[in-house]
CSV table of C-alpha atoms in Angstrom, one decimal:
chain,number,residue,atom,x,y,z
A,1,UNK,CA,-74.0,-74.7,50.1
A,2,UNK,CA,-73.6,-77.9,52.0
A,3,UNK,CA,-70.8,-78.3,54.5
A,4,UNK,CA,-67.9,-80.1,53.0
A,5,UNK,CA,-65.8,-82.5,55.1
A,6,UNK,CA,-62.6,-83.8,53.7
A,7,UNK,CA,-60.9,-87.0,54.7
A,8,UNK,CA,-57.2,-86.7,55.4
A,9,UNK,CA,-55.4,-89.4,53.5
A,10,UNK,CA,-51.9,-90.0,52.2
A,11,UNK,CA,-51.0,-88.4,48.9
A,12,UNK,CA,-50.3,-91.0,46.2
A,13,UNK,CA,-47.8,-90.9,43.4
A,14,UNK,CA,-49.4,-90.9,39.9
A,15,UNK,CA,-47.9,-90.5,36.5
A,16,UNK,CA,-49.4,-87.9,34.3
A,17,UNK,CA,-49.1,-86.6,30.7
A,18,UNK,CA,-49.6,-83.1,29.3
A,19,UNK,CA,-51.5,-81.9,26.2
A,20,UNK,CA,-53.0,-78.8,24.7
A,21,UNK,CA,-56.3,-77.1,25.4
A,22,UNK,CA,-59.6,-78.2,23.9
A,23,UNK,CA,-61.8,-76.1,21.6
A,24,UNK,CA,-65.1,-74.4,22.6
A,25,UNK,CA,-68.4,-76.2,22.6
A,26,UNK,CA,-71.8,-74.9,21.7
A,27,UNK,CA,-73.1,-72.1,23.9
A,28,UNK,CA,-76.1,-74.1,25.1
A,29,UNK,CA,-73.8,-76.5,26.9
A,30,UNK,CA,-75.7,-79.5,25.5
A,31,UNK,CA,-72.4,-81.2,24.4
A,32,UNK,CA,-70.6,-81.8,21.2
A,33,UNK,CA,-69.2,-85.1,20.3
A,34,UNK,CA,-65.8,-85.1,18.7
A,35,UNK,CA,-63.4,-87.9,17.8
A,36,UNK,CA,-60.6,-88.4,15.3
A,37,UNK,CA,-60.9,-91.2,12.7
A,38,UNK,CA,-57.2,-91.9,12.8
A,39,UNK,CA,-54.8,-93.5,15.3
A,40,UNK,CA,-57.5,-95.4,17.3
A,41,UNK,CA,-56.0,-97.9,19.7
A,42,UNK,CA,-57.5,-101.2,20.9
A,43,UNK,CA,-57.5,-99.9,24.5
A,44,UNK,CA,-59.0,-96.6,23.8
A,45,UNK,CA,-61.6,-97.7,21.2
A,46,UNK,CA,-64.1,-98.8,23.8
A,47,UNK,CA,-63.9,-95.6,25.8
A,48,UNK,CA,-66.4,-92.8,25.5
A,49,UNK,CA,-65.7,-89.9,27.9
A,50,UNK,CA,-68.3,-87.5,29.3
A,51,UNK,CA,-67.8,-84.6,31.6
A,52,UNK,CA,-70.6,-83.0,33.6
A,53,UNK,CA,-70.5,-79.4,34.8
A,54,UNK,CA,-71.5,-78.7,38.4
A,55,UNK,CA,-73.2,-75.3,38.9
A,56,UNK,CA,-71.1,-73.4,36.4
A,57,UNK,CA,-70.1,-73.7,32.8
A,58,UNK,CA,-67.0,-74.6,30.8
A,59,UNK,CA,-66.0,-71.0,30.5
A,60,UNK,CA,-65.7,-70.4,34.3
A,61,UNK,CA,-61.9,-70.3,34.2
A,62,UNK,CA,-62.0,-72.6,37.2
A,63,UNK,CA,-63.0,-76.2,38.0
A,64,UNK,CA,-65.3,-76.7,35.1
A,65,UNK,CA,-63.2,-75.2,32.4
A,66,UNK,CA,-60.0,-76.8,33.6
A,67,UNK,CA,-61.6,-80.2,33.8
A,68,UNK,CA,-63.3,-79.8,30.4
A,69,UNK,CA,-60.1,-78.8,28.7
A,70,UNK,CA,-58.2,-81.7,30.2
A,71,UNK,CA,-60.9,-84.2,29.1
A,72,UNK,CA,-61.2,-82.7,25.7
A,73,UNK,CA,-57.4,-82.6,25.1
A,74,UNK,CA,-56.8,-86.2,26.2
A,75,UNK,CA,-59.8,-87.5,24.2
A,76,UNK,CA,-58.7,-85.7,21.1
A,77,UNK,CA,-55.1,-87.0,21.4
A,78,UNK,CA,-56.3,-90.5,21.9
A,79,UNK,CA,-59.1,-90.5,19.3
A,80,UNK,CA,-61.7,-91.0,22.0
A,81,UNK,CA,-65.3,-89.7,21.7
A,82,UNK,CA,-65.9,-86.9,24.2
A,83,UNK,CA,-68.9,-84.9,25.1
A,84,UNK,CA,-69.8,-82.6,28.0
A,85,UNK,CA,-73.2,-82.2,29.7
A,86,UNK,CA,-74.5,-79.1,31.5
A,87,UNK,CA,-77.3,-79.8,34.0
A,88,UNK,CA,-80.5,-77.8,33.5
A,89,UNK,CA,-80.3,-76.3,37.0
A,90,UNK,CA,-78.1,-76.2,40.0
A,91,UNK,CA,-79.5,-79.1,41.9
A,92,UNK,CA,-78.7,-82.7,42.8
A,93,UNK,CA,-81.6,-83.9,40.7
A,94,UNK,CA,-80.4,-82.1,37.6
A,95,UNK,CA,-76.8,-83.4,38.0
A,96,UNK,CA,-78.2,-86.9,38.4
A,97,UNK,CA,-80.3,-86.4,35.3
A,98,UNK,CA,-77.2,-85.5,33.3
A,99,UNK,CA,-75.6,-88.7,34.5
A,100,UNK,CA,-78.6,-90.6,33.1
A,101,UNK,CA,-78.3,-88.7,29.9
A,102,UNK,CA,-74.6,-89.5,29.5
A,103,UNK,CA,-75.1,-93.2,30.4
A,104,UNK,CA,-78.0,-93.5,28.0
A,105,UNK,CA,-75.9,-92.1,25.2
A,106,UNK,CA,-73.3,-94.8,25.8
A,107,UNK,CA,-70.6,-92.8,27.7
A,108,UNK,CA,-68.8,-95.3,29.9
A,109,UNK,CA,-66.4,-92.9,31.7
A,110,UNK,CA,-68.0,-89.9,33.4
A,111,UNK,CA,-65.9,-87.2,35.0
A,112,UNK,CA,-67.5,-85.0,37.6
A,113,UNK,CA,-65.7,-82.0,39.1
A,114,UNK,CA,-66.6,-80.8,42.5
A,115,UNK,CA,-68.2,-82.0,45.8
A,116,UNK,CA,-71.7,-81.2,44.5
A,117,UNK,CA,-71.6,-84.5,42.7
A,118,UNK,CA,-71.6,-86.6,45.9
A,119,UNK,CA,-75.4,-87.2,45.6
A,120,UNK,CA,-75.0,-88.4,42.0
A,121,UNK,CA,-72.3,-90.8,43.1
A,122,UNK,CA,-74.5,-92.1,45.9
A,123,UNK,CA,-77.6,-92.5,43.7
A,124,UNK,CA,-76.3,-93.2,40.2
A,125,UNK,CA,-73.1,-95.3,40.5
A,126,UNK,CA,-75.1,-98.5,41.5
A,127,UNK,CA,-77.5,-98.0,38.6
A,128,UNK,CA,-74.7,-98.0,36.0
A,129,UNK,CA,-72.1,-100.7,37.1
A,130,UNK,CA,-70.4,-100.6,33.7
A,131,UNK,CA,-69.7,-96.9,33.8
A,132,UNK,CA,-66.5,-95.6,35.5
A,133,UNK,CA,-67.2,-92.5,37.6
A,134,UNK,CA,-64.4,-90.1,38.5
A,135,UNK,CA,-65.3,-87.7,41.3
A,136,UNK,CA,-62.8,-84.8,41.4
A,137,UNK,CA,-62.6,-83.1,44.8
A,138,UNK,CA,-65.3,-85.4,46.3
A,139,UNK,CA,-64.4,-86.6,49.8
A,140,UNK,CA,-65.6,-89.4,52.0
A,141,UNK,CA,-67.4,-86.7,54.1
A,142,UNK,CA,-69.3,-85.5,51.0
A,143,UNK,CA,-70.5,-89.0,50.2
A,144,UNK,CA,-71.5,-89.6,53.8
A,145,UNK,CA,-73.4,-86.4,54.0
A,146,UNK,CA,-75.6,-87.4,51.1
A,147,UNK,CA,-75.6,-91.1,51.9
A,148,UNK,CA,-76.3,-91.0,55.6
A,149,UNK,CA,-78.6,-88.0,55.6
A,150,UNK,CA,-79.7,-86.1,58.8
A,151,UNK,CA,-78.0,-88.6,61.1
A,152,UNK,CA,-74.6,-87.8,59.7
A,153,UNK,CA,-72.4,-86.2,62.4
A,154,UNK,CA,-69.8,-84.7,60.0
A,155,UNK,CA,-67.1,-87.0,61.3
A,156,UNK,CA,-66.2,-89.4,58.5
A,157,UNK,CA,-64.1,-91.5,60.9
A,158,UNK,CA,-67.3,-92.6,62.6
A,159,UNK,CA,-68.7,-94.2,59.5
A,160,UNK,CA,-67.8,-96.8,56.9
A,161,UNK,CA,-68.2,-94.8,53.6
A,162,UNK,CA,-68.1,-98.1,51.6
A,163,UNK,CA,-71.6,-98.8,52.8
A,164,UNK,CA,-73.1,-95.7,51.1
A,165,UNK,CA,-72.0,-96.0,47.5
A,166,UNK,CA,-71.0,-98.5,44.9
A,167,UNK,CA,-67.3,-98.1,45.2
A,168,UNK,CA,-66.5,-100.7,42.6
A,169,UNK,CA,-67.0,-98.2,39.7
A,170,UNK,CA,-66.1,-95.0,41.5
A,171,UNK,CA,-62.8,-93.2,42.1
A,172,UNK,CA,-62.7,-90.0,44.1
A,173,UNK,CA,-59.9,-87.6,45.1
A,174,UNK,CA,-59.4,-84.5,47.1
A,175,UNK,CA,-56.4,-82.2,47.4
A,176,UNK,CA,-54.0,-81.0,50.1
A,177,UNK,CA,-55.2,-77.4,49.9
A,178,UNK,CA,-53.1,-76.4,52.9
A,179,UNK,CA,-49.9,-76.9,50.8
A,180,UNK,CA,-50.8,-74.6,47.9
A,181,UNK,CA,-52.3,-72.1,50.4
A,182,UNK,CA,-48.9,-72.2,52.3
A,183,UNK,CA,-47.1,-71.6,49.0
A,184,UNK,CA,-49.2,-68.5,48.3
A,185,UNK,CA,-48.8,-67.0,51.7
A,186,UNK,CA,-45.1,-67.6,51.7
A,187,UNK,CA,-44.7,-66.1,48.2
A,188,UNK,CA,-46.7,-63.0,49.1
A,189,UNK,CA,-44.5,-62.1,52.1
A,190,UNK,CA,-41.3,-62.9,50.2
A,191,UNK,CA,-42.6,-60.6,47.4
A,192,UNK,CA,-42.7,-57.8,49.8
A,193,UNK,CA,-46.3,-57.7,51.0
A,194,UNK,CA,-46.7,-57.2,54.7
A,195,UNK,CA,-50.4,-56.7,55.2
A,196,UNK,CA,-52.3,-59.7,53.9
A,197,UNK,CA,-55.9,-60.7,53.7
A,198,UNK,CA,-57.8,-63.9,53.4
A,199,UNK,CA,-61.4,-63.8,52.1
A,200,UNK,CA,-62.9,-67.3,52.3
A,201,UNK,CA,-66.2,-68.2,50.8
A,202,UNK,CA,-67.7,-70.4,53.5
A,203,UNK,CA,-66.0,-72.1,56.5
A,204,UNK,CA,-66.0,-75.6,54.8
A,205,UNK,CA,-62.8,-77.7,55.4
A,206,UNK,CA,-61.3,-77.1,52.0
A,207,UNK,CA,-61.5,-73.3,52.3
A,208,UNK,CA,-60.3,-73.4,55.9
A,209,UNK,CA,-57.3,-75.6,54.9
A,210,UNK,CA,-56.4,-73.1,52.1
A,211,UNK,CA,-56.7,-70.2,54.7
A,212,UNK,CA,-54.7,-71.9,57.5
A,213,UNK,CA,-52.0,-72.9,55.0
A,214,UNK,CA,-51.8,-69.4,53.8
A,215,UNK,CA,-51.3,-68.1,57.3
A,216,UNK,CA,-48.6,-70.7,58.0
A,217,UNK,CA,-46.8,-69.7,54.8
A,218,UNK,CA,-46.9,-66.0,55.6
A,219,UNK,CA,-45.6,-66.7,59.1
A,220,UNK,CA,-42.8,-68.9,57.9
A,221,UNK,CA,-41.6,-66.3,55.4
A,222,UNK,CA,-41.8,-63.5,58.0
A,223,UNK,CA,-39.7,-65.5,60.4
A,224,UNK,CA,-37.1,-66.2,57.7
A,225,UNK,CA,-36.9,-62.5,56.9
A,226,UNK,CA,-36.9,-61.4,60.6
A,227,UNK,CA,-40.0,-59.2,60.1
A,228,UNK,CA,-42.6,-61.1,62.3
A,229,UNK,CA,-43.6,-57.8,64.0
A,230,UNK,CA,-44.3,-56.1,60.6
A,231,UNK,CA,-46.5,-58.8,59.0
A,232,UNK,CA,-50.2,-59.3,59.7
A,233,UNK,CA,-53.1,-61.2,58.2
A,234,UNK,CA,-56.8,-60.2,58.2
A,235,UNK,CA,-59.0,-63.3,58.0
A,236,UNK,CA,-62.7,-63.5,57.2
A,237,UNK,CA,-65.4,-65.7,55.6
A,238,UNK,CA,-67.9,-64.1,53.3
A,239,UNK,CA,-70.6,-66.7,54.2
A,240,UNK,CA,-71.2,-67.5,50.5
A,241,UNK,CA,-69.3,-68.4,47.3
A,242,UNK,CA,-70.0,-65.3,45.3
A,243,UNK,CA,-69.3,-61.6,45.7
A,244,UNK,CA,-71.8,-58.9,46.5
A,245,UNK,CA,-72.1,-55.3,47.7
A,246,UNK,CA,-71.7,-56.2,51.4
A,247,UNK,CA,-68.5,-58.2,50.8
A,248,UNK,CA,-67.1,-55.6,48.4
A,249,UNK,CA,-67.7,-53.0,51.1
A,250,UNK,CA,-65.7,-55.0,53.6
A,251,UNK,CA,-62.9,-55.4,51.0
A,252,UNK,CA,-63.0,-51.6,50.4
A,253,UNK,CA,-62.4,-51.1,54.1
A,254,UNK,CA,-59.5,-53.6,54.1
A,255,UNK,CA,-57.8,-52.1,51.1
A,256,UNK,CA,-58.6,-48.4,51.5
A,257,UNK,CA,-58.7,-47.9,55.3
A,258,UNK,CA,-56.8,-50.8,56.9
A,259,UNK,CA,-53.9,-50.9,54.4
A,260,UNK,CA,-54.3,-54.5,53.2
A,261,UNK,CA,-52.1,-54.9,50.1
A,262,UNK,CA,-53.1,-58.4,48.8
A,263,UNK,CA,-56.1,-60.6,49.4
A,264,UNK,CA,-56.3,-64.4,48.9
A,265,UNK,CA,-59.9,-64.7,47.5
A,266,UNK,CA,-60.8,-68.3,48.2
A,267,UNK,CA,-64.2,-69.5,47.2
A,268,UNK,CA,-65.8,-69.6,43.7
A,269,UNK,CA,-66.9,-66.2,42.5
A,270,UNK,CA,-66.1,-64.3,45.7
A,271,UNK,CA,-63.0,-63.0,44.0
A,272,UNK,CA,-65.2,-60.4,42.3
A,273,UNK,CA,-65.6,-58.4,45.5
A,274,UNK,CA,-61.9,-58.5,46.3
A,275,UNK,CA,-61.0,-57.5,42.7
A,276,UNK,CA,-63.6,-54.7,42.6
A,277,UNK,CA,-62.1,-53.2,45.8
A,278,UNK,CA,-58.5,-53.8,44.7
A,279,UNK,CA,-58.9,-51.9,41.4
A,280,UNK,CA,-59.8,-48.7,43.3
A,281,UNK,CA,-56.5,-48.5,45.1
A,282,UNK,CA,-54.1,-50.6,43.0
A,283,UNK,CA,-54.4,-53.6,45.4
A,284,UNK,CA,-53.5,-57.2,44.6
A,285,UNK,CA,-55.4,-60.5,44.6
A,286,UNK,CA,-54.4,-64.2,44.9
A,287,UNK,CA,-56.6,-66.7,43.0
A,288,UNK,CA,-57.6,-70.2,44.0
A,289,UNK,CA,-58.2,-73.7,42.6
A,290,UNK,CA,-56.9,-72.9,39.1
A,291,UNK,CA,-54.8,-70.1,37.5
A,292,UNK,CA,-57.3,-67.2,37.9
A,293,UNK,CA,-55.1,-64.5,36.5
A,294,UNK,CA,-57.1,-64.5,33.2
A,295,UNK,CA,-60.3,-63.4,34.9
A,296,UNK,CA,-58.9,-61.4,37.9
A,297,UNK,CA,-56.5,-59.4,35.7
A,298,UNK,CA,-59.5,-58.0,33.8
A,299,UNK,CA,-59.9,-55.7,36.8
A,300,UNK,CA,-56.3,-54.5,36.6
A,301,UNK,CA,-53.0,-55.3,34.9
A,302,UNK,CA,-51.1,-57.9,37.0
A,303,UNK,CA,-53.6,-57.6,39.8
A,304,UNK,CA,-53.2,-61.4,40.3
A,305,UNK,CA,-49.8,-62.0,41.9
A,306,UNK,CA,-50.3,-65.8,41.9
A,307,UNK,CA,-53.0,-68.5,42.4
A,308,UNK,CA,-53.1,-71.4,44.9
A,309,UNK,CA,-53.9,-74.2,42.5
A,310,UNK,CA,-55.2,-77.8,42.5
A,311,UNK,CA,-53.8,-80.1,39.9
A,312,UNK,CA,-57.0,-80.9,38.0
A,313,UNK,CA,-55.3,-81.4,34.7
A,314,UNK,CA,-52.7,-84.0,35.8
A,315,UNK,CA,-55.5,-85.7,37.8
A,316,UNK,CA,-57.8,-86.1,34.7
A,317,UNK,CA,-55.0,-86.9,32.3
A,318,UNK,CA,-53.5,-89.6,34.5
A,319,UNK,CA,-56.8,-91.3,35.3
A,320,UNK,CA,-58.0,-91.4,31.7
A,321,UNK,CA,-54.6,-92.8,30.6
A,322,UNK,CA,-54.8,-95.4,33.4
A,323,UNK,CA,-58.3,-96.4,32.3
A,324,UNK,CA,-57.0,-96.7,28.7
A,325,UNK,CA,-54.2,-98.9,29.9
A,326,UNK,CA,-56.6,-101.3,31.7
A,327,UNK,CA,-55.5,-100.2,35.2
A,328,UNK,CA,-58.9,-99.1,36.6
A,329,UNK,CA,-58.8,-101.8,39.3
A,330,UNK,CA,-55.9,-99.8,40.9
A,331,UNK,CA,-58.2,-96.8,41.4
A,332,UNK,CA,-61.8,-98.1,41.9
A,333,UNK,CA,-63.0,-97.6,45.4
A,334,UNK,CA,-60.2,-95.2,46.5
A,335,UNK,CA,-60.7,-91.7,47.8
A,336,UNK,CA,-57.2,-90.2,47.6
A,337,UNK,CA,-55.9,-86.9,48.9
A,338,UNK,CA,-53.5,-85.7,46.3
A,339,UNK,CA,-50.5,-83.4,47.1
A,340,UNK,CA,-46.8,-83.5,46.5
A,341,UNK,CA,-45.4,-86.3,44.4
A,342,UNK,CA,-42.2,-84.7,43.1
A,343,UNK,CA,-39.6,-82.0,43.7
A,344,UNK,CA,-40.5,-80.7,40.2
A,345,UNK,CA,-43.3,-78.1,40.7
A,346,UNK,CA,-45.4,-78.9,37.6
A,347,UNK,CA,-45.7,-82.5,38.5
A,348,UNK,CA,-47.5,-81.9,41.8
A,349,UNK,CA,-51.2,-81.8,42.5
A,350,UNK,CA,-50.9,-78.6,44.5
A,351,UNK,CA,-48.9,-75.8,43.0
A,352,UNK,CA,-48.5,-72.2,41.9
A,353,UNK,CA,-48.7,-71.2,38.2
A,354,UNK,CA,-45.2,-70.7,37.0
A,355,UNK,CA,-46.2,-68.8,33.8
A,356,UNK,CA,-48.3,-66.1,35.4
A,357,UNK,CA,-47.0,-65.7,39.0
A,358,UNK,CA,-45.5,-62.2,39.2
A,359,UNK,CA,-42.0,-63.2,40.2
A,360,UNK,CA,-39.6,-60.5,41.6
A,361,UNK,CA,-36.3,-60.3,43.4
A,362,UNK,CA,-37.8,-61.2,46.7
A,363,UNK,CA,-39.4,-64.4,45.3
A,364,UNK,CA,-38.1,-65.7,42.1
A,365,UNK,CA,-39.0,-68.8,40.1
A,366,UNK,CA,-35.9,-70.5,41.5
A,367,UNK,CA,-37.0,-69.6,45.0
A,368,UNK,CA,-40.3,-71.3,44.3
A,369,UNK,CA,-38.6,-74.4,43.0
A,370,UNK,CA,-36.5,-74.5,46.2
A,371,UNK,CA,-39.6,-74.1,48.3
A,372,UNK,CA,-41.2,-77.1,46.5
A,373,UNK,CA,-38.2,-79.2,47.1
A,374,UNK,CA,-38.2,-78.4,50.8
A,375,UNK,CA,-41.9,-79.3,51.1
A,376,UNK,CA,-41.5,-82.5,49.1
A,377,UNK,CA,-38.5,-83.6,51.2
A,378,UNK,CA,-40.3,-82.9,54.5
A,379,UNK,CA,-38.0,-80.2,55.5
A,380,UNK,CA,-41.0,-77.8,55.6
A,381,UNK,CA,-43.9,-79.2,57.5
A,382,UNK,CA,-47.4,-77.9,57.0
A,383,UNK,CA,-50.3,-78.7,59.3
A,384,UNK,CA,-53.6,-79.7,58.0
A,385,UNK,CA,-55.3,-79.4,61.4
A,386,UNK,CA,-58.3,-77.1,61.0
A,387,UNK,CA,-59.6,-77.8,64.5
A,388,UNK,CA,-57.8,-74.7,65.9
A,389,UNK,CA,-56.2,-71.5,64.6
A,390,UNK,CA,-52.6,-71.7,63.5
A,391,UNK,CA,-50.1,-70.6,66.1
A,392,UNK,CA,-48.2,-67.7,64.6
A,393,UNK,CA,-45.5,-65.1,65.4
A,394,UNK,CA,-47.2,-62.6,63.0
A,395,UNK,CA,-50.5,-60.9,63.9
A,396,UNK,CA,-53.6,-62.8,62.8
A,397,UNK,CA,-57.0,-61.2,63.1
A,398,UNK,CA,-60.0,-63.4,62.5
A,399,UNK,CA,-63.2,-61.5,62.1
A,400,UNK,CA,-66.9,-62.7,62.2
A,401,UNK,CA,-68.4,-63.9,59.0
A,402,UNK,CA,-69.5,-61.0,56.7
A,403,UNK,CA,-72.9,-62.7,56.1
C-alpha cells in the first residue's frame, strides 16, 4: 500500500437525492449494460456511466459495493446506460486499462472509488478530455505521489497539484474522517463501553484521522459522564489492510486478557481479525467507511454496534445529478473535503448508520441527532491534526505496529 496524504480543505454544501439499491452483475465482473427505454431526458440521454472497482469487487460491502449500487440506482432512475468494470489485477496498469476499456466503449462519465485510482487520473484524464472522471476519496497528495514520483516529499502544500493532472475533466473528493471517528468513539462510551480499542490498517492519514477522532470522541463522552479515570483506549496499527493470524492473536489478547470490550477496526479487510477474536468472548466491533454490520455480524449477532461511515452514496448521487443538469463546470478541477452540511444526520458526508446502530438508553437515536447538531453548529470542535497524539483525560495506550 502506498502512503496516502489527504489535503485539508473546507467542506462544501451539496444537494443530494436518494434511491434504491442496484441489482447484481455477472460474477466475472466484466460489466453489464442496463438502461430503461422510457423516461429519457435530453440532459441524461448523452450520459453513459461507468464505474471501475479498485482492488475489490462489487460485493465487498464497502467502497466498491456502495459506489456500484449508487451508480446503478441513479442510472436506472434516470434511464442512463451503466456498466461496471473490474480490472484484471490489483495494479495501476490494470486500473488504467479498465479506463481505456470504458472510454473505448463510449462511457463518458467514469466513477473511480479509492485513492488507488490516483495513477489512472494522472495518466488517463489527459488522454480522454471528453470523459468526466470522478475520483472518490482521492486527495491532492495521492495525485502528487503518482505525478511527482520519487521526489515527492509527502507535503502537498509544497506543490501545485494542478501541474500533474488534467484538472479540466476531473473532480476529486476526500472526507473528514475525524468527524465520523469522533461520533463512533463518543457513541461507544455513551453506550457503556469503557475499555475501547482502535485497530488501524496502516498509518496513512485517512486511517489516523479516523483513529484520532475516535479517541477525541471517547474522551469527550467520558468527560461529560465524569468517568475519565475509568475509560481507556488501546491503539495499534496492523501494518496492512487485511487480517491474519498475527493480528488476530493481538486482538485475542486485547479481548480475552486485557478486557477490551469494543474495537474500531479501521482498514479494509482487517476487521476479520477483530471479529474472529470478538466472537470468542462476545466482544463488539465498530465498522468503517460504510455500514459494515452486514459482514461483521456474520461473526456474531449484533457484534457491530455502529460504523463510522463516509457518505459515498450522496456523493455519487449528487455528482451524477449535477452532470445531468449541466453543472459540471462547478466541480471540474476541485478536490473537496466533504463533511458536515446539515444538522440532519442522513444529509451529511460523514455519519453513523441510523438503521443498524445498536441504540440503548445511554446513547439513543435522539442523542445522536443532538450530537450531529452540536458538531454542525460548531459547538463541538474536532481536531484534524494528525501531527501529534490527541491530548486526553482518558488513558490512551499507543502500541508499536503489529507488522
